[in-house]
CSV table of C-alpha atoms in Angstrom, one decimal:
chain,number,residue,atom,x,y,z
K,1401,LEU,CA,-7.8,31.7,15.1
K,1402,HIS,CA,-7.4,34.5,17.7
K,1403,ASN,CA,-4.3,35.7,19.4
K,1404,LYS,CA,-6.2,36.0,22.7
K,1405,SER,CA,-7.3,32.4,22.6
K,1406,ASN,CA,-7.0,30.5,25.8
K,1407,HIS,CA,-5.9,27.3,24.0
K,1408,PHE,CA,-2.4,28.6,23.1
K,1409,SER,CA,0.3,30.8,24.4
K,1410,ARG,CA,0.5,34.3,22.9
K,1411,ARG,CA,3.7,33.4,21.1
K,1412,LEU,CA,2.3,30.2,19.6
K,1413,ALA,CA,-0.9,31.9,18.6
K,1414,LYS,CA,1.1,34.5,16.6
K,1415,HIS,CA,3.0,31.7,14.9
K,1416,LEU,CA,-0.2,30.0,14.0
K,1417,THR,CA,-1.7,33.3,12.7
K,1418,ALA,CA,1.3,33.7,10.5
K,1419,LEU,CA,0.8,30.2,9.2
K,1420,CYS,CA,-2.8,31.0,8.4
K,1421,ILE,CA,-1.6,34.0,6.4
K,1422,TRP,CA,0.7,31.9,4.4
K,1423,ASP,CA,-2.1,29.4,3.8
K,1424,ILE,CA,-4.5,32.1,2.6
K,1425,ALA,CA,-1.9,33.6,0.3
K,1426,LEU,CA,-1.1,30.2,-1.3
K,1427,LEU,CA,-4.8,29.4,-1.8
K,1428,CYS,CA,-5.3,32.9,-3.4
K,1429,CYS,CA,-2.4,32.3,-5.8
K,1430,CYS,CA,-3.9,28.9,-6.8
K,1431,LEU,CA,-7.2,30.6,-7.4
K,1432,CYS,CA,-5.8,33.4,-9.5
K,1433,SER,CA,-3.3,31.3,-11.5
K,1434,TYR,CA,-5.3,28.1,-12.1
K,1435,GLY,CA,-8.7,28.0,-10.5
K,1436,ILE,CA,-10.7,30.8,-12.1
K,1437,ILE,CA,-9.0,30.4,-15.5
K,1438,CYS,CA,-9.6,26.7,-15.7
K,1439,MET,CA,-13.2,27.0,-14.5
K,1440,CYS,CA,-13.9,29.6,-17.2
K,1441,LEU,CA,-11.9,28.2,-20.1
K,1442,GLY,CA,-11.6,24.5,-19.3
K,1443,ILE,CA,-7.8,24.7,-20.0
K,1444,LEU,CA,-4.9,26.8,-18.9
K,1445,PRO,CA,-3.7,29.0,-21.7
K,1446,PHE,CA,-0.3,30.5,-21.8
K,1447,VAL,CA,-1.1,33.7,-23.8
K,1448,GLY,CA,-2.7,37.0,-23.2
K,1449,VAL,CA,-3.6,38.1,-19.6
K,1450,THR,CA,-3.0,34.6,-18.4
K,1451,ALA,CA,0.7,34.9,-19.2
K,1452,TYR,CA,1.1,37.8,-16.9
K,1453,LEU,CA,-0.9,36.0,-14.2
K,1454,LEU,CA,1.3,32.9,-14.4
K,1455,TYR,CA,4.5,35.0,-14.5
K,1456,LEU,CA,3.5,36.7,-11.2
K,1457,PHE,CA,1.5,34.1,-9.2
K,1458,GLN,CA,3.4,30.9,-9.9
K,1459,PRO,CA,6.6,32.2,-8.2
K,1460,PHE,CA,4.4,33.8,-5.5
K,1461,ALA,CA,2.8,30.4,-4.9
K,1462,SER,CA,6.3,28.8,-4.5
K,1463,PHE,CA,7.2,31.7,-2.2
K,1464,CYS,CA,4.1,30.9,0.0
K,1465,VAL,CA,5.0,27.1,0.0
K,1466,THR,CA,8.5,27.9,1.2
K,1467,GLY,CA,7.1,30.3,3.8
K,1468,THR,CA,4.7,27.6,5.1
K,1469,ILE,CA,7.5,25.1,5.4
K,1470,TRP,CA,9.7,27.4,7.4
K,1471,GLN,CA,6.8,28.6,9.5
K,1472,VAL,CA,6.0,25.0,10.5
K,1473,LEU,CA,9.7,24.4,11.2
K,1474,ALA,CA,9.8,27.5,13.4
K,1475,ILE,CA,6.7,26.4,15.3
K,1476,THR,CA,8.3,22.9,15.8
K,1477,ILE,CA,11.6,24.2,17.0
K,1478,GLU,CA,10.1,26.7,19.5
K,1479,ARG,CA,7.7,24.1,20.8
K,1480,HIS,CA,10.6,21.7,21.4
K,1481,LYS,CA,12.5,24.4,23.3
K,1482,ALA,CA,9.5,25.3,25.3
K,1483,VAL,CA,9.0,21.7,26.4
K,1484,SER,CA,12.6,20.7,26.8
K,1485,ARG,CA,13.8,23.9,28.5
K,1486,PRO,CA,10.8,25.7,29.8
K,1487,LEU,CA,12.5,27.9,32.5
K,1488,GLU,CA,15.3,28.9,30.1
K,1489,GLN,CA,12.7,29.9,27.5
K,1490,ARG,CA,10.8,32.0,29.9
K,1491,THR,CA,13.8,33.9,31.3
K,1492,ARG,CA,16.1,34.2,28.3
K,1493,LYS,CA,16.4,37.8,27.2
K,1494,GLY,CA,18.3,37.0,24.1
K,1495,GLN,CA,15.4,35.0,22.6
K,1496,PHE,CA,14.7,35.8,19.0
K,1497,SER,CA,11.7,38.1,18.6
K,1498,LEU,CA,8.8,37.1,16.5
K,1499,ARG,CA,9.3,40.0,14.2
K,1500,SER,CA,12.9,38.9,13.4
K,1501,ILE,CA,11.7,35.3,12.7
K,1502,PHE,CA,8.9,36.4,10.4
K,1503,SER,CA,11.3,38.8,8.6
K,1504,CYS,CA,13.9,36.1,8.0
K,1505,ILE,CA,11.2,33.7,6.7
K,1506,VAL,CA,9.8,36.4,4.3
K,1507,PHE,CA,13.2,37.6,2.9
K,1508,GLY,CA,14.6,34.0,2.7
K,1509,ALA,CA,11.6,32.7,0.8
K,1510,PHE,CA,11.6,35.7,-1.5
K,1511,ALA,CA,15.3,35.3,-2.4
K,1512,LEU,CA,14.8,31.6,-3.0
K,1513,ASN,CA,11.8,31.9,-5.3
K,1514,PHE,CA,11.8,35.3,-7.0
K,1515,LEU,CA,15.4,36.1,-7.8
K,1516,ALA,CA,15.7,33.3,-10.5
K,1517,VAL,CA,12.4,34.1,-12.2
K,1518,PRO,CA,13.9,36.7,-14.8
K,1519,PHE,CA,16.5,34.1,-15.8
K,1520,GLU,CA,14.1,31.2,-16.2
K,1521,ARG,CA,11.0,32.7,-17.7
K,1522,ALA,CA,10.2,35.3,-20.3
K,1523,LEU,CA,7.2,37.1,-21.8
K,1524,ILE,CA,7.5,37.2,-25.6
K,1525,ASP,CA,5.2,38.3,-28.4
K,1526,CYS,CA,3.6,35.6,-30.5
K,1527,TYR,CA,1.2,35.4,-33.4
K,1528,GLU,CA,-2.3,34.0,-32.9
K,1529,PHE,CA,-3.8,33.0,-36.3
K,1530,ARG,CA,-7.5,33.3,-36.7
K,1531,SER,CA,-10.0,32.9,-39.6
K,1532,ASN,CA,-10.0,36.6,-40.3
K,1533,GLY,CA,-6.2,37.2,-39.8
K,1534,PHE,CA,-3.8,37.1,-36.9
K,1535,GLU,CA,-3.2,38.9,-33.6
K,1536,VAL,CA,0.0,39.6,-31.8
K,1537,ARG,CA,-0.3,38.4,-28.2
K,1538,THR,CA,2.0,37.9,-25.2
K,1539,MET,CA,3.1,34.4,-24.3
K,1540,ILE,CA,5.0,33.0,-21.3
K,1541,VAL,CA,7.9,30.7,-22.2
K,1542,GLN,CA,10.8,29.0,-20.4
K,1543,ARG,CA,14.3,30.1,-21.2
K,1544,GLU,CA,16.9,27.6,-22.4
K,1545,LEU,CA,18.8,27.9,-19.1
K,1546,VAL,CA,16.0,25.9,-17.4
K,1547,ASN,CA,16.9,22.8,-19.5
K,1548,ASN,CA,20.5,22.9,-18.3
K,1549,GLN,CA,20.9,20.0,-15.9
K,1550,TYR,CA,23.8,21.6,-13.9
K,1551,TYR,CA,21.8,24.8,-13.5
K,1552,ALA,CA,18.8,22.7,-12.3
K,1553,ILE,CA,20.9,21.0,-9.7
K,1554,LEU,CA,22.5,24.2,-8.4
K,1555,SER,CA,19.5,26.5,-8.4
K,1556,HIS,CA,16.7,24.0,-7.7
K,1557,LEU,CA,17.8,20.7,-6.3
K,1558,ILE,CA,20.3,21.7,-3.7
K,1559,PRO,CA,18.2,24.6,-2.3
K,1560,ASP,CA,15.2,22.3,-2.3
K,1561,LEU,CA,17.1,19.6,-0.4
K,1562,ILE,CA,18.2,22.2,2.2
K,1563,PHE,CA,15.3,24.6,2.5
K,1564,ARG,CA,12.2,22.6,1.3
K,1565,ALA,CA,12.6,18.9,1.6
K,1566,PRO,CA,13.8,16.5,3.0
K,1567,THR,CA,16.0,18.5,5.5
K,1568,PRO,CA,13.1,20.6,7.1
K,1569,ILE,CA,10.8,17.6,7.0
K,1570,VAL,CA,13.3,15.4,8.8
K,1571,ILE,CA,14.0,18.0,11.4
K,1572,ILE,CA,10.3,18.5,12.0
K,1573,ALA,CA,9.7,14.8,12.3
K,1574,ILE,CA,12.6,14.3,14.8
K,1575,LEU,CA,11.7,17.3,16.9
K,1576,THR,CA,8.0,16.3,17.0
K,1577,VAL,CA,8.8,12.8,18.3
K,1578,ARG,CA,11.3,14.2,20.7
K,1579,THR,CA,8.8,16.8,22.0
K,1580,LEU,CA,6.2,14.2,22.6
K,1581,GLN,CA,8.6,12.0,24.5
K,1582,ILE,CA,9.8,14.9,26.7
K,1583,ALA,CA,6.2,16.1,27.4
K,1584,SER,CA,5.1,12.6,28.3
K,1585,ALA,CA,8.0,12.2,30.7
K,1586,GLN,CA,7.5,15.6,32.3
K,1587,ARG,CA,3.8,14.9,33.1
K,1588,THR,CA,4.7,11.7,35.1
K,1589,VAL,CA,5.7,12.0,38.8
K,1590,GLY,CA,6.4,8.6,40.2
K,1591,HIS,CA,3.5,6.5,39.1
K,1592,GLN,CA,0.9,9.4,39.1
K,1593,GLN,CA,0.0,11.1,35.9
K,1594,ILE,CA,-0.3,14.9,36.3
K,1595,ILE,CA,-2.6,16.6,33.8
K,1596,PRO,CA,-2.3,20.4,33.5
K,1597,GLN,CA,-5.5,22.1,34.7
K,1598,ARG,CA,-5.6,24.3,31.7
K,1599,GLN,CA,-5.6,21.4,29.2
K,1600,ARG,CA,-7.9,19.4,31.4
K,1601,ALA,CA,-10.6,22.1,31.6
K,1602,LEU,CA,-10.4,23.0,28.0
K,1603,GLY,CA,-10.0,19.5,26.7
K,1604,ARG,CA,-7.4,20.6,24.2
K,1605,ASN,CA,-4.0,19.0,23.7
K,1606,VAL,CA,-1.6,21.3,22.0
K,1607,HIS,CA,1.1,18.7,21.5
K,1608,LEU,CA,-1.4,16.4,19.8
K,1609,MET,CA,-2.6,19.2,17.5
K,1610,LEU,CA,0.9,20.2,16.5
K,1611,THR,CA,1.7,16.5,15.9
K,1612,PHE,CA,-1.2,16.3,13.5
K,1613,LEU,CA,0.0,19.4,11.8
K,1614,SER,CA,3.5,17.9,11.4
K,1615,ILE,CA,2.2,14.6,10.1
K,1616,LYS,CA,-0.1,16.2,7.6
K,1617,PHE,CA,2.8,18.6,6.5
K,1618,ILE,CA,5.1,15.7,5.9
K,1619,ILE,CA,2.6,13.7,3.9
K,1620,CYS,CA,1.6,16.6,1.7
K,1621,ASN,CA,5.2,17.9,1.0
K,1622,THR,CA,7.0,14.6,0.4
K,1623,LEU,CA,5.8,14.3,-3.2
K,1624,TYR,CA,7.2,17.8,-3.9
K,1625,LEU,CA,10.7,16.4,-3.3
K,1626,PHE,CA,10.1,13.3,-5.4
K,1627,ASN,CA,8.8,15.5,-8.2
K,1628,THR,CA,11.8,17.8,-8.1
K,1629,ILE,CA,14.3,14.9,-8.3
K,1630,LEU,CA,12.4,13.2,-11.1
K,1631,MET,CA,12.1,16.3,-13.3
K,1632,GLU,CA,15.1,18.4,-12.5
K,1633,VAL,CA,17.8,15.8,-11.9
K,1634,MET,CA,16.7,12.9,-14.0
K,1635,GLY,CA,15.3,15.1,-16.7
K,1636,TYR,CA,12.0,13.4,-16.7
K,1637,GLY,CA,9.8,15.4,-19.2
K,1638,GLY,CA,12.1,18.3,-19.1
K,1639,LYS,CA,13.0,18.9,-22.8
K,1640,THR,CA,11.4,21.3,-25.2
K,1641,SER,CA,8.8,20.1,-27.6
K,1642,SER,CA,11.0,20.4,-30.7
K,1643,GLN,CA,13.5,17.9,-29.2
K,1644,GLN,CA,11.0,15.4,-27.9
K,1645,THR,CA,10.5,11.9,-29.1
K,1646,GLU,CA,7.3,10.0,-28.6
K,1647,LEU,CA,8.5,8.5,-25.3
K,1648,GLU,CA,9.7,11.8,-24.1
K,1649,MET,CA,6.3,13.4,-25.0
K,1650,GLU,CA,4.6,10.8,-22.8
K,1651,GLN,CA,7.0,11.6,-20.0
K,1652,TYR,CA,6.2,15.3,-20.5
K,1653,ILE,CA,2.5,14.7,-20.2
K,1654,SER,CA,3.0,12.5,-17.1
K,1655,SER,CA,5.2,15.1,-15.5
K,1656,LEU,CA,2.3,17.6,-15.9
K,1657,TYR,CA,0.0,15.3,-14.0
K,1658,LEU,CA,2.7,14.6,-11.4
K,1659,THR,CA,3.2,18.4,-10.9
K,1660,ASP,CA,-0.5,19.0,-10.7
K,1661,PHE,CA,-0.9,16.3,-8.1
K,1662,SER,CA,1.9,17.6,-5.9
K,1663,ASN,CA,0.5,21.1,-6.1
K,1664,MET,CA,-2.9,19.7,-5.2
K,1665,LEU,CA,-1.5,18.1,-2.0
K,1666,LEU,CA,0.1,21.4,-1.1
K,1667,ALA,CA,-3.2,23.2,-1.6
K,1668,ILE,CA,-5.0,20.6,0.5
K,1669,HIS,CA,-2.5,21.0,3.3
K,1670,SER,CA,-3.0,24.8,3.4
K,1671,ALA,CA,-6.8,24.5,3.1
K,1672,THR,CA,-7.2,22.0,6.0
K,1673,ASN,CA,-4.9,23.4,8.6
K,1674,TRP,CA,-7.7,25.3,10.2
K,1675,LEU,CA,-9.5,22.0,10.9
K,1676,ILE,CA,-6.8,21.1,13.4
K,1677,PHE,CA,-6.9,24.3,15.4
K,1678,TYR,CA,-10.6,25.2,15.2
K,1679,LYS,CA,-12.6,25.0,18.4
K,1680,TRP,CA,-15.3,22.6,17.5
K,1681,PRO,CA,-18.5,22.8,19.6
K,1682,GLU,CA,-19.1,20.0,22.0
K,1683,CYS,CA,-22.2,18.4,23.5
K,1684,LYS,CA,-22.8,19.9,26.9
K,1685,GLU,CA,-23.6,16.6,28.6
K,1686,LYS,CA,-20.4,15.0,27.3
K,1687,LYS,CA,-18.4,18.1,28.3
K,1688,VAL,CA,-19.8,18.1,31.9
K,1689,LYS,CA,-19.3,14.3,32.1
K,1690,ARG,CA,-15.7,14.5,30.9
K,1691,PHE,CA,-14.9,17.4,33.3
K,1692,ALA,CA,-16.5,15.5,36.2
K,1693,THR,CA,-14.6,12.4,35.4
K,1694,SER,CA,-11.3,14.4,35.1
K,1695,LEU,CA,-12.0,16.2,38.3
K,1696,THR,CA,-12.7,12.9,40.1
K,1697,LEU,CA,-9.6,11.2,38.7
K,1698,SER,CA,-7.5,14.3,39.6
K,1699,ALA,CA,-8.9,14.4,43.2
K,1700,SER,CA,-8.3,10.7,43.7
K,1701,SER,CA,-4.8,11.0,42.3
K,1702,ARG,CA,-4.0,13.9,44.6
K,1703,ALA,CA,-5.4,12.0,47.6
K,1704,ASP,CA,-3.3,8.9,46.8
K,1705,TRP,CA,-0.2,11.1,46.3
K,1706,LEU,CA,-0.8,12.9,49.7
K,1707,ARG,CA,-1.3,9.6,51.5
K,1708,GLY,CA,1.9,8.2,50.0
K,1709,SER,CA,4.1,11.2,50.8
K,1710,ALA,CA,4.8,13.7,53.6
K,1711,PRO,CA,5.5,17.2,52.2
K,1712,ILE,CA,6.4,18.5,55.7
K,1713,ASP,CA,6.9,16.8,59.0
K,1714,SER,CA,4.4,17.1,61.9
K,1715,THR,CA,6.7,19.3,64.0
K,1716,SER,CA,7.0,21.9,61.2
K,1717,ALA,CA,3.3,21.8,60.6
K,1718,GLU,CA,2.6,22.4,64.3
K,1719,GLN,CA,5.0,25.3,64.4
K,1720,ALA,CA,3.4,26.9,61.3
K,1721,LEU,CA,-0.1,26.4,62.7
K,1722,ASN,CA,0.9,28.1,66.0
K,1723,LYS,CA,2.5,31.0,64.1
K,1724,PHE,CA,-0.8,31.4,62.2
K,1725,ARG,CA,-2.9,31.4,65.3
K,1726,GLU,CA,-0.8,34.3,66.7
K,1727,LEU,CA,-1.5,36.4,63.6
K,1728,LYS,CA,-4.7,34.8,62.3
K,1729,ASN,CA,-6.8,38.0,62.3
K,1730,GLU,CA,-4.1,40.0,60.4
K,1731,ILE,CA,-3.5,37.2,57.9
K,1732,CYS,CA,-7.2,36.5,57.3
K,1733,ALA,CA,-7.9,40.2,57.0
K,1734,ASP,CA,-5.2,40.5,54.3
K,1735,ILE,CA,-6.7,37.4,52.5
K,1736,LEU,CA,-10.2,38.8,52.5
K,1737,SER,CA,-9.2,42.3,51.4
K,1738,SER,CA,-7.2,40.9,48.5
K,1739,LEU,CA,-10.2,38.7,47.5
K,1740,CYS,CA,-12.6,41.7,47.7
K,1741,ASN,CA,-10.3,43.9,45.6
K,1742,THR,CA,-10.0,41.1,43.0
K,1743,CYS,CA,-13.6,40.0,42.8
K,1744,SER,CA,-16.4,42.6,43.5
K,1745,SER,CA,-19.0,39.8,44.0
K,1746,ILE,CA,-17.1,38.6,47.1
K,1747,GLY,CA,-17.1,42.1,48.5
K,1748,ASN,CA,-20.8,42.4,47.9
K,1749,ALA,CA,-21.5,39.1,49.6
K,1750,LEU,CA,-19.6,40.4,52.7
K,1751,GLY,CA,-21.4,43.7,52.7
K,1752,ILE,CA,-18.5,45.9,51.5
K,1753,ASP,CA,-20.7,47.7,49.0
K,1754,LYS,CA,-22.7,49.2,51.9
K,1755,LEU,CA,-19.7,50.8,53.4
K,1756,GLN,CA,-18.7,52.5,50.0
K,1757,THR,CA,-15.0,52.3,50.9
K,1758,ARG,CA,-12.3,52.1,48.3
K,1759,PRO,CA,-9.7,50.7,48.3
K,1760,ILE,CA,-10.5,47.8,50.6
K,1761,THR,CA,-7.7,47.4,53.1
K,1762,PRO,CA,-7.0,44.8,55.8
K,1763,GLN,CA,-7.5,47.4,58.4
K,1764,LEU,CA,-11.1,47.7,57.4
K,1765,PHE,CA,-11.7,44.1,58.3
K,1766,LEU,CA,-10.0,44.6,61.7
K,1767,ASN,CA,-11.9,47.8,62.7
K,1768,ASN,CA,-15.4,47.0,61.4
K,1769,THR,CA,-17.4,44.7,63.8
K,1770,GLU,CA,-19.4,42.9,61.1
K,1771,LEU,CA,-16.3,42.3,58.9
K,1772,LEU,CA,-14.3,41.2,61.9
K,1773,GLN,CA,-16.8,38.3,62.3
K,1774,HIS,CA,-16.0,37.1,58.8
K,1775,THR,CA,-12.3,37.4,59.6
K,1776,ASN,CA,-12.6,35.3,62.8
K,1777,LEU,CA,-14.7,32.7,60.9
K,1778,LEU,CA,-12.0,32.3,58.3
K,1779,GLY,CA,-9.3,32.1,60.9
K,1780,ASN,CA,-11.2,29.4,62.8
K,1781,ILE,CA,-11.7,27.4,59.6
K,1782,ILE,CA,-8.0,27.5,58.7
K,1783,GLY,CA,-6.8,27.1,62.3
K,1784,ASN,CA,-8.9,24.1,63.0
């Protein structure tokens, strides 16, 4: 995804680039903490080098998940403002800068996920017994504070409800629906549907892509909330092994599967976001056919609109035309000089390159006999 893409505004492209960075970081954390170790060993050990990896990358993965949630929320809010109040968004000087938004997301996600790690996890020495003796190794364990239900509610459930789910998810869903409603209403004038030329030519619908992103985000993050309530509030599978009964042991095993499944959905969400925004190649014939159809429909819609309305009355039109005829040479010379300065191929077609004159001024078209013919021709076309 490129910042200079024609499909998105520069601000939206930077938001999507930041979202890609969050996704890449999350996938790298999953690969370092689970993927490589499980592929090599078949299981996930909690001793040795793996203990240090889990101590570092598990909180960092949660940090990336929180950053992804807030990034999608920021995209949704800004998109809603851009659609509902487009002029205000373009002229507002007090608008938050992207750097401020990104900094708030990073620092907020860091505080939410890293500050509690020293109080919840610890690296301790343990003895690994082997056939020829034993070896002292490092093991990652949870502290007793994690099993405190009140601590789980205050440090995990309440922040999760506010900053992870369902509050951000509900806001994203409401604003997405509202944005689609406003965008649909703004594109309708009377009974004629006005399609922006930029989207018509490129065949890309930004609102539809962001809607897909929001829907996929909601589906893949809802289980995270359910898992949090089940384990941290209801205490499902949350006790240490020395306290567990047979039923609680089954709950503990089930909670591991539930956690792995919710983590898998988060990884799938991050791994598939690029599919929404990637510019897929299209068949040339279909592209030409679709553009021709769109052009035909647009032309017919404009013709119907022009027949059904009168932008200016006949008297005003006649006065404007008479004013143009008085100054047609000056006006047409100014038009042609601007076109030649903008596009060199037009100047070459008119023979400007032979004169080797820069810059091209309207006076050149009035003083040169050959160029004056082009000026008169354009004036006759417009005046008639």
